[in-house]
Tab-separated table of C-alpha atoms in Angstrom:
chain	number	residue	atom	x	y	z
I	291	MET	CA	0.000	0.000	0.000
I	292	HIS	CA	2.659	2.487	0.992
I	293	GLY	CA	4.238	2.416	-2.474
I	294	ILE	CA	1.161	3.266	-4.554
I	295	PHE	CA	2.152	6.927	-4.794
I	296	SER	CA	5.849	6.248	-5.407
I	297	ALA	CA	5.744	8.023	-8.796
I	298	MET	CA	4.665	11.186	-6.994
I	299	ASN	CA	7.005	10.746	-4.110
I	300	GLU	CA	10.150	12.380	-5.485
I	301	THR	CA	8.223	15.530	-6.458
I	302	LEU	CA	6.532	15.701	-3.071
I	303	VAL	CA	9.711	15.107	-1.072
I	304	ARG	CA	11.282	17.963	-3.020
I	305	LEU	CA	8.303	20.194	-2.169
I	306	ARG	CA	8.442	19.208	1.504
I	307	LYS	CA	12.147	20.066	1.736
I	308	GLU	CA	11.559	23.418	0.022
I	309	LEU	CA	8.760	24.270	2.466
I	310	HIS	CA	10.983	23.199	5.366
I	311	GLN	CA	13.798	25.485	4.205
I	312	HIS	CA	11.536	28.550	4.089
I	313	PRO	CA	9.369	28.496	7.248
I	314	GLU	CA	7.234	31.463	8.294
I	315	LEU	CA	5.667	32.339	11.625
I	316	SER	CA	1.926	32.485	12.285
I	317	GLY	CA	0.322	35.374	10.455
I	318	GLU	CA	3.355	35.869	8.182
I	319	GLU	CA	2.887	32.961	5.762
I	320	ARG	CA	2.554	34.905	2.497
I	321	ALA	CA	5.596	33.360	0.781
I	322	THR	CA	4.553	29.865	1.910
I	323	ALA	CA	1.078	30.406	0.452
I	324	ILE	CA	2.628	31.565	-2.847
I	325	ARG	CA	4.780	28.399	-2.986
I	326	ILE	CA	1.658	26.279	-2.531
I	327	VAL	CA	-0.273	28.167	-5.228
I	328	GLU	CA	2.645	27.875	-7.664
I	329	PHE	CA	2.776	24.119	-7.037
I	330	VAL	CA	-0.935	23.277	-7.298
I	331	LYS	CA	-1.763	25.470	-10.321
I	332	ASP	CA	0.031	22.947	-12.544
I	333	TYR	CA	-2.616	20.357	-11.624
I	334	GLN	CA	-5.689	21.961	-13.203
I	335	PRO	CA	-7.790	23.060	-10.220
I	336	THR	CA	-11.224	24.489	-11.009
I	337	ASN	CA	-10.403	27.566	-8.959
I	338	ILE	CA	-7.851	28.933	-6.481
I	339	ILE	CA	-8.957	31.442	-3.846
I	340	GLU	CA	-6.218	33.298	-1.975
I	341	ASN	CA	-5.959	35.564	1.089
I	342	ILE	CA	-8.666	33.842	3.129
I	343	GLY	CA	-8.435	34.927	6.775
I	344	GLY	CA	-4.887	36.144	6.095
I	345	ALA	CA	-2.641	34.011	3.893
I	346	GLY	CA	-5.166	31.169	3.630
I	347	VAL	CA	-5.617	29.367	0.313
I	348	ALA	CA	-8.484	27.227	-1.014
I	349	VAL	CA	-7.774	25.030	-4.047
I	350	ILE	CA	-11.045	23.782	-5.528
I	351	TYR	CA	-11.821	20.786	-7.722
I	352	GLU	CA	-15.403	20.415	-8.960
I	353	PHE	CA	-16.799	17.078	-10.157
I	354	GLY	CA	-20.496	17.907	-10.502
I	355	ASN	CA	-23.128	20.423	-9.476
I	356	ASP	CA	-24.784	17.953	-7.131
I	357	GLY	CA	-23.182	16.159	-4.203
I	358	PRO	CA	-21.373	17.275	-1.075
I	359	THR	CA	-18.314	19.482	-0.719
I	360	VAL	CA	-15.401	17.986	1.212
I	361	ALA	CA	-12.578	20.139	2.607
I	362	ILE	CA	-9.160	18.701	3.441
I	363	ARG	CA	-7.349	21.116	5.749
I	364	CYS	CA	-3.668	21.612	6.614
I	365	GLU	CA	-1.576	24.380	8.213
I	366	LEU	CA	0.879	26.906	6.718
I	367	ASP	CA	2.775	28.167	9.758
I	368	ALA	CA	6.015	27.239	11.526
I	369	LEU	CA	7.371	27.863	15.045
I	370	PRO	CA	9.848	30.290	16.667
I	371	ILE	CA	12.355	27.488	17.341
I	372	VAL	CA	16.038	27.391	16.353
I	373	GLU	CA	16.599	24.225	14.323
I	374	GLU	CA	19.274	21.843	15.635
I	375	ASN	CA	19.241	19.600	12.552
I	376	THR	CA	22.134	20.042	10.127
I	377	PHE	CA	20.742	18.237	7.069
I	378	SER	CA	20.834	19.918	3.639
I	379	HIS	CA	17.221	21.131	3.833
I	380	GLN	CA	17.583	22.866	7.211
I	381	SER	CA	15.708	26.119	7.794
I	382	LYS	CA	17.146	29.218	6.131
I	383	ASN	CA	15.109	31.529	8.365
I	384	LYS	CA	17.098	31.812	11.576
I	385	GLY	CA	15.055	31.148	14.691
I	386	VAL	CA	12.074	29.800	12.707
I	387	SER	CA	11.498	26.148	11.790
I	388	HIS	CA	8.830	23.580	10.958
I	389	LYS	CA	8.925	21.661	14.231
I	390	CYS	CA	5.280	20.580	14.195
I	391	GLY	CA	5.357	18.995	10.742
I	392	HIS	CA	3.100	21.499	9.010
I	393	ASP	CA	5.493	21.317	6.046
I	394	GLY	CA	4.621	17.621	5.783
I	395	HIS	CA	0.894	18.226	6.243
I	396	MET	CA	0.971	20.814	3.421
I	397	THR	CA	2.847	18.366	1.207
I	398	ILE	CA	0.232	15.655	1.752
I	399	VAL	CA	-2.636	18.013	0.879
I	400	ALA	CA	-0.767	19.492	-2.100
I	401	GLY	CA	-0.082	15.921	-3.222
I	402	LEU	CA	-3.825	15.364	-3.450
I	403	ALA	CA	-3.875	17.976	-6.238
I	404	MET	CA	-1.675	15.665	-8.336
I	405	TRP	CA	-4.278	12.917	-7.944
I	406	LEU	CA	-7.361	15.149	-8.235
I	407	ALA	CA	-6.169	16.441	-11.619
I	408	GLU	CA	-6.771	12.917	-13.001
I	409	ALA	CA	-9.454	11.644	-10.577
I	410	LYS	CA	-12.867	10.485	-11.811
I	411	LEU	CA	-15.056	11.255	-8.830
I	412	LYS	CA	-18.810	10.945	-9.419
I	413	LYS	CA	-20.102	14.145	-7.832
I	414	GLY	CA	-19.538	17.101	-5.570
I	415	SER	CA	-16.364	19.080	-5.015
I	416	VAL	CA	-13.107	19.041	-3.064
I	417	ILE	CA	-11.463	21.964	-1.285
I	418	LEU	CA	-7.773	21.698	-0.439
I	419	LEU	CA	-7.524	24.154	2.434
I	420	PHE	CA	-4.212	25.690	3.525
I	421	GLN	CA	-4.806	27.495	6.830
I	422	PRO	CA	-2.600	30.175	8.406
I	423	ALA	CA	-1.783	30.746	12.077
I	424	GLU	CA	-2.658	27.394	13.634
I	425	GLU	CA	0.061	27.675	16.267
I	426	THR	CA	-1.480	30.807	17.804
I	427	GLY	CA	-5.054	29.513	17.667
I	428	LYS	CA	-6.129	32.442	15.469
I	429	GLY	CA	-6.037	31.097	11.928
I	430	ALA	CA	-9.061	28.798	11.755
I	431	ALA	CA	-11.372	31.342	13.394
I	432	LYS	CA	-10.253	34.034	10.927
I	433	MET	CA	-10.805	31.722	7.963
I	434	LEU	CA	-14.250	30.748	9.207
I	435	ALA	CA	-15.213	34.409	9.558
I	436	ASP	CA	-14.059	35.297	6.026
I	437	ALA	CA	-16.903	35.586	3.500
I	438	LYS	CA	-14.714	33.860	0.894
I	439	PHE	CA	-14.667	30.736	3.059
I	440	ILE	CA	-18.298	30.994	4.188
I	441	ASP	CA	-19.344	30.942	0.517
I	442	LEU	CA	-17.523	27.628	0.007
I	443	ALA	CA	-19.928	25.976	2.492
I	444	PRO	CA	-18.194	22.613	2.991
I	445	ASP	CA	-20.308	19.681	4.150
I	446	TYR	CA	-17.349	17.836	5.650
I	447	VAL	CA	-13.882	18.871	6.847
I	448	PHE	CA	-11.026	16.418	7.466
I	449	ALA	CA	-7.469	16.884	8.731
I	450	LEU	CA	-4.594	14.850	10.117
I	451	HIS	CA	-1.711	15.461	12.472
I	452	ASN	CA	1.517	13.481	12.501
I	453	LEU	CA	2.230	11.901	15.879
I	454	PRO	CA	5.748	10.966	17.006
I	455	GLY	CA	5.642	8.133	19.508
I	456	GLN	CA	3.103	6.234	17.401
I	457	LYS	CA	4.036	3.415	15.022
I	458	LEU	CA	5.103	4.645	11.570
I	459	HIS	CA	2.126	4.751	9.123
I	460	SER	CA	-0.426	3.846	11.824
I	461	ILE	CA	-3.694	5.781	12.100
I	462	LEU	CA	-4.993	7.021	15.453
I	463	VAL	CA	-8.723	7.724	15.817
I	464	LYS	CA	-11.145	8.776	18.516
I	465	PRO	CA	-14.773	9.913	18.285
I	466	GLY	CA	-15.713	12.923	20.415
I	467	TYR	CA	-12.900	15.021	21.868
I	468	PHE	CA	-9.659	14.333	19.982
I	469	THR	CA	-7.558	17.221	21.343
I	470	ALA	CA	-7.803	19.337	24.485
I	471	THR	CA	-9.345	22.742	25.082
I	472	VAL	CA	-6.348	25.029	25.639
I	473	GLN	CA	-6.110	28.604	26.927
I	474	SER	CA	-3.080	30.763	27.708
I	475	LEU	CA	-3.107	33.663	30.155
I	476	CYS	CA	-0.961	36.289	31.823
I	477	ILE	CA	-1.685	37.578	35.336
I	478	HIS	CA	-0.361	41.122	35.860
I	479	LEU	CA	0.134	42.273	39.468
I	480	LYS	CA	1.012	45.863	40.366
I	481	GLY	CA	2.024	47.209	43.749
I	482	LYS	CA	4.331	50.076	44.624
I	483	LYS	CA	8.076	50.462	44.275
I	484	ALA	CA	10.218	51.135	47.370
I	485	HIS	CA	13.832	51.104	48.516
I	486	ALA	CA	14.994	47.556	49.166
I	487	SER	CA	15.960	48.603	52.700
I	488	GLU	CA	12.407	49.836	53.340
I	489	PRO	CA	10.071	47.365	51.616
I	490	GLU	CA	7.327	48.252	54.082
I	491	ASN	CA	6.982	51.594	52.299
I	492	GLY	CA	6.006	49.832	49.084
I	493	MET	CA	3.836	46.927	47.981
I	494	ASN	CA	6.031	44.109	46.690
I	495	PRO	CA	4.038	41.515	44.686
I	496	THR	CA	6.453	38.621	45.327
I	497	LEU	CA	4.597	37.015	48.257
I	498	ALA	CA	1.323	37.317	46.366
I	499	THR	CA	2.974	35.619	43.387
I	500	ALA	CA	4.227	32.761	45.561
I	501	GLU	CA	0.765	32.313	47.059
I	502	LEU	CA	-0.902	32.336	43.646
I	503	ILE	CA	1.468	29.683	42.300
I	504	GLN	CA	0.501	27.400	45.191
I	505	LEU	CA	-3.222	28.087	44.834
I	506	LEU	CA	-3.245	27.603	41.080
I	507	SER	CA	-1.467	24.270	41.447
I	508	SER	CA	-4.300	23.129	43.727
I	509	PHE	CA	-6.761	23.425	40.815
I	510	ALA	CA	-4.952	20.775	38.785
I	511	ASN	CA	-6.158	17.254	38.136
I	512	THR	CA	-3.321	15.707	36.146
I	513	ASP	CA	-5.074	12.360	35.598
I	514	PHE	CA	-5.643	12.687	31.843
I	515	LYS	CA	-7.944	9.644	31.932
I	516	SER	CA	-10.365	11.613	34.104
I	517	ASP	CA	-13.259	13.609	32.637
I	518	ASP	CA	-12.256	16.391	35.057
I	519	TYR	CA	-8.690	16.594	33.758
I	520	ALA	CA	-7.184	20.042	34.312
I	521	LEU	CA	-3.543	20.921	33.678
I	522	LEU	CA	-2.064	24.295	34.675
I	523	THR	CA	1.460	24.705	33.306
I	524	PRO	CA	3.575	27.682	34.470
I	525	ILE	CA	5.289	29.099	31.369
I	526	CYS	CA	7.081	32.260	32.455
I	527	LEU	CA	7.484	34.299	35.650
I	528	HIS	CA	8.831	37.833	35.906
I	529	ILE	CA	9.194	39.941	39.049
I	530	GLY	CA	11.211	43.141	39.300
I	531	GLU	CA	14.649	43.738	37.823
I	532	LYS	CA	18.268	42.940	38.729
I	533	THR	CA	18.527	46.248	40.583
I	534	TYR	CA	19.315	45.345	44.159
I	535	GLY	CA	18.335	48.612	45.789
I	536	ILE	CA	14.706	48.405	44.654
I	537	SER	CA	11.777	46.440	46.076
I	538	PRO	CA	9.719	45.754	42.918
I	539	GLU	CA	6.177	46.765	42.038
I	540	HIS	CA	5.368	44.562	39.026
I	541	ALA	CA	4.927	40.801	38.606
I	542	GLU	CA	3.771	38.678	35.659
I	543	LEU	CA	2.686	35.036	35.795
I	544	HIS	CA	2.182	33.285	32.449
I	545	TYR	CA	0.283	29.983	32.298
I	546	THR	CA	-1.193	27.603	29.765
I	547	ILE	CA	-4.221	25.664	31.006
I	548	ARG	CA	-5.888	22.574	29.533
I	549	THR	CA	-9.130	20.684	30.042
I	550	TRP	CA	-11.106	18.313	27.866
I	551	SER	CA	-14.392	20.216	27.642
I	552	GLY	CA	-15.179	23.862	27.093
I	553	GLN	CA	-17.459	23.827	30.143
I	554	LEU	CA	-14.622	22.697	32.418
I	555	MET	CA	-12.400	25.374	30.900
I	556	ARG	CA	-14.940	28.082	31.744
I	557	GLU	CA	-15.168	26.784	35.328
I	558	LEU	CA	-11.367	26.782	35.643
I	559	GLU	CA	-11.147	30.326	34.281
I	560	ASP	CA	-13.698	31.456	36.896
I	561	LYS	CA	-11.649	29.835	39.679
I	562	ILE	CA	-8.516	31.622	38.482
I	563	LYS	CA	-10.282	35.004	38.282
I	564	ASN	CA	-11.668	34.531	41.789
I	565	VAL	CA	-8.384	33.558	43.452
I	566	VAL	CA	-6.395	36.313	41.722
I	567	GLY	CA	-8.932	38.831	43.025
I	568	ILE	CA	-8.747	37.505	46.599
I	569	VAL	CA	-4.925	37.377	46.736
I	570	SER	CA	-4.517	40.791	45.110
I	571	LYS	CA	-6.870	42.340	47.658
I	572	LYS	CA	-4.998	40.637	50.522
I	573	TYR	CA	-1.692	42.204	49.424
I	574	GLN	CA	-3.232	45.543	48.322
I	575	LEU	CA	-2.266	45.032	44.692
I	576	SER	CA	-4.059	45.975	41.497
I	577	TYR	CA	-4.298	43.238	38.878
I	578	ASP	CA	-5.287	42.390	35.332
I	579	ILE	CA	-5.586	39.066	33.488
I	580	ASP	CA	-4.938	38.747	29.746
I	581	TRP	CA	-6.415	35.700	27.980
I	582	PHE	CA	-5.037	34.638	24.585
I	583	GLU	CA	-4.195	31.722	22.263
I	584	PHE	CA	-7.466	29.848	22.807
I	585	PHE	CA	-7.861	26.446	21.141
I	586	PRO	CA	-11.307	24.849	21.432
I	587	ALA	CA	-11.310	21.076	21.670
I	588	SER	CA	-11.433	19.252	18.337
I	589	GLU	CA	-14.627	17.225	18.636
I	590	ASN	CA	-14.833	14.488	16.021
I	591	ASN	CA	-18.157	13.678	14.390
I	592	VAL	CA	-19.074	10.001	14.857
I	593	PHE	CA	-19.872	9.375	11.160
I	594	CYS	CA	-16.644	11.057	10.034
I	595	THR	CA	-14.601	9.035	12.543
I	596	GLU	CA	-16.204	5.779	11.376
I	597	LEU	CA	-15.323	6.759	7.807
I	598	VAL	CA	-11.661	7.202	8.801
I	599	GLU	CA	-11.728	3.747	10.400
I	600	LYS	CA	-13.331	2.237	7.282
I	601	VAL	CA	-10.741	3.747	4.939
I	602	ALA	CA	-7.826	2.607	7.120
I	603	ALA	CA	-9.224	-0.938	7.014
I	604	GLN	CA	-9.654	-0.761	3.220
I	605	LYS	CA	-6.055	0.378	2.782
I	606	GLY	CA	-4.664	-2.217	5.177
I	607	ILE	CA	-3.287	0.464	7.516
I	608	GLU	CA	-2.894	-0.317	11.208
I	609	LEU	CA	-5.620	1.433	13.214
I	610	ASN	CA	-5.407	2.394	16.883
I	611	LYS	CA	-8.426	3.644	18.801
I	612	GLU	CA	-7.317	6.184	21.399
I	613	PRO	CA	-9.245	5.962	24.717
I	614	THR	CA	-8.465	9.530	25.839
I	615	PRO	CA	-8.006	12.811	23.936
I	616	LEU	CA	-4.566	14.098	23.017
I	617	ARG	CA	-3.315	16.764	25.399
I	618	PHE	CA	-2.123	19.326	22.869
I	619	GLY	CA	-4.264	22.099	21.383
I	620	GLU	CA	-5.284	22.176	17.705
I	621	ASP	CA	-7.343	24.994	16.268
I	622	PHE	CA	-9.112	22.489	14.029
I	623	GLY	CA	-11.579	22.688	16.920
I	624	TRP	CA	-13.050	25.813	15.302
I	625	PHE	CA	-13.949	23.714	12.242
I	626	SER	CA	-15.447	20.956	14.391
I	627	GLN	CA	-17.758	23.506	16.046
I	628	ASN	CA	-19.186	24.446	12.650
I	629	TYR	CA	-18.984	21.437	10.320
I	630	LYS	CA	-19.164	17.651	10.314
I	631	SER	CA	-15.496	16.887	10.725
I	632	ALA	CA	-12.744	14.625	11.985
I	633	ILE	CA	-9.039	14.981	12.629
I	634	PHE	CA	-6.962	11.811	12.965
I	635	GLY	CA	-3.406	10.967	13.920
I	636	LEU	CA	-0.746	9.614	11.555
I	637	GLY	CA	2.092	7.749	13.249
I	638	ALA	CA	5.514	9.355	12.697
I	639	GLY	CA	7.550	6.584	14.359
I	640	GLU	CA	7.819	5.304	17.906
I	641	GLN	CA	11.360	6.665	18.409
I	642	HIS	CA	10.902	9.852	16.369
I	643	PRO	CA	11.798	13.201	18.027
I	644	SER	CA	8.731	14.799	19.590
I	645	LEU	CA	6.691	17.673	18.180
I	646	HIS	CA	8.171	21.125	18.922
I	647	HIS	CA	11.592	19.613	19.729
I	648	ALA	CA	14.504	21.416	18.071
I	649	ASN	CA	15.665	18.213	16.291
I	650	TYR	CA	12.230	17.146	14.973
I	651	ASP	CA	11.765	16.695	11.212
I	652	PHE	CA	8.702	15.379	9.374
I	653	PRO	CA	9.318	11.807	8.096
I	654	HIS	CA	8.922	11.548	4.306
I	655	GLU	CA	7.756	7.939	4.548
I	656	ILE	CA	4.284	8.914	5.756
I	657	ILE	CA	3.449	11.320	2.898
I	658	ASP	CA	2.046	8.425	0.848
I	659	THR	CA	0.028	7.150	3.817
I	660	GLY	CA	-1.590	10.534	4.428
I	661	ILE	CA	-2.499	10.900	0.748
I	662	ALA	CA	-3.930	7.380	0.655
I	663	MET	CA	-6.171	8.136	3.660
I	664	PHE	CA	-7.528	11.378	2.225
I	665	LYS	CA	-7.978	9.789	-1.210
I	666	GLY	CA	-10.018	7.011	0.390
I	667	LEU	CA	-12.191	9.469	2.316
I	668	LEU	CA	-12.915	11.465	-0.832
I	669	GLU	CA	-13.803	8.329	-2.797
I	670	GLU	CA	-16.127	7.144	-0.023
I	671	ILE	CA	-18.031	10.450	0.092
I	672	LEU	CA	-17.939	11.520	-3.558
I	673	GLY	CA	-17.855	8.099	-5.242
I	674	LYS	CA	-15.262	6.641	-7.603
């Protein structure tokens, strides 16, 4: 099975390496989008729509006026990570690299264009969707709000994510929640500056910060098998400056928090707001909380998940049913709130470097597997 796209493979590996060499951060993916458009236009799409929700691109193939529209979505953006790999296709943009495998996801979806140019599907249409700004949680929401995307009106949306730690080529599925609800926040505390020899004349936020760290940790339930799972990860802490004559007035606490459901997330946010208010009042501090980078849980439609399972069986690909959601955030959740959809995992190798690690690189071997899965889904819905 894994060799059926071997004729395409050399072209697609070349594309993947080119995308890897020229990564762009979330919201800055214009050159990446142009590379994708230049690649797919050689494969006779019915239409190409650019600048959707930023740098987003929709590549459309129509096979009949009747029948459903199926969107296959991938991501354009890279991460602010210095690449440790020294291979010939290493990143040329210092401090930016494709450490989540979005270069590979794009290659799989662009590879579908090579097949769709010759495909004989019975009905409907296909949208190859290249989404910006997944890593910040902003891209999907912006695409969904763009009239150019709303007019496309897909009936189904599918996506995949490569998963290091899972057997190479294997498919990971789960109905319901597939990824966590994720929210990042920054707690700002402000007191009053004073001489370090007379801290009583100021309001130093350090003790309040220490108390908040303890209280926030008490809200955690790190058992990810529990429905009440709640993870609060401290990301960054800043108090004062390296000026030893000054008792500081400012403190910042940065956290990322995770739950399975949106309801639990709202309850956790309320707990945080309440305790920050109580502690700030106790220490006579003013405070503010910034909330950002929100990822709603990706909630897989049952029919769409069963279709993924069916296609994996047809292709002879090993299938693993995951009992609990994955703990990372994925802004595919915005699509799952609005359309019948499913996102599934594609094994990147049990010993492969983890996502977001500086030495990660997308494995070329699984390009064919991803294309085969999407091809099967399209044939099931639109007919051969």
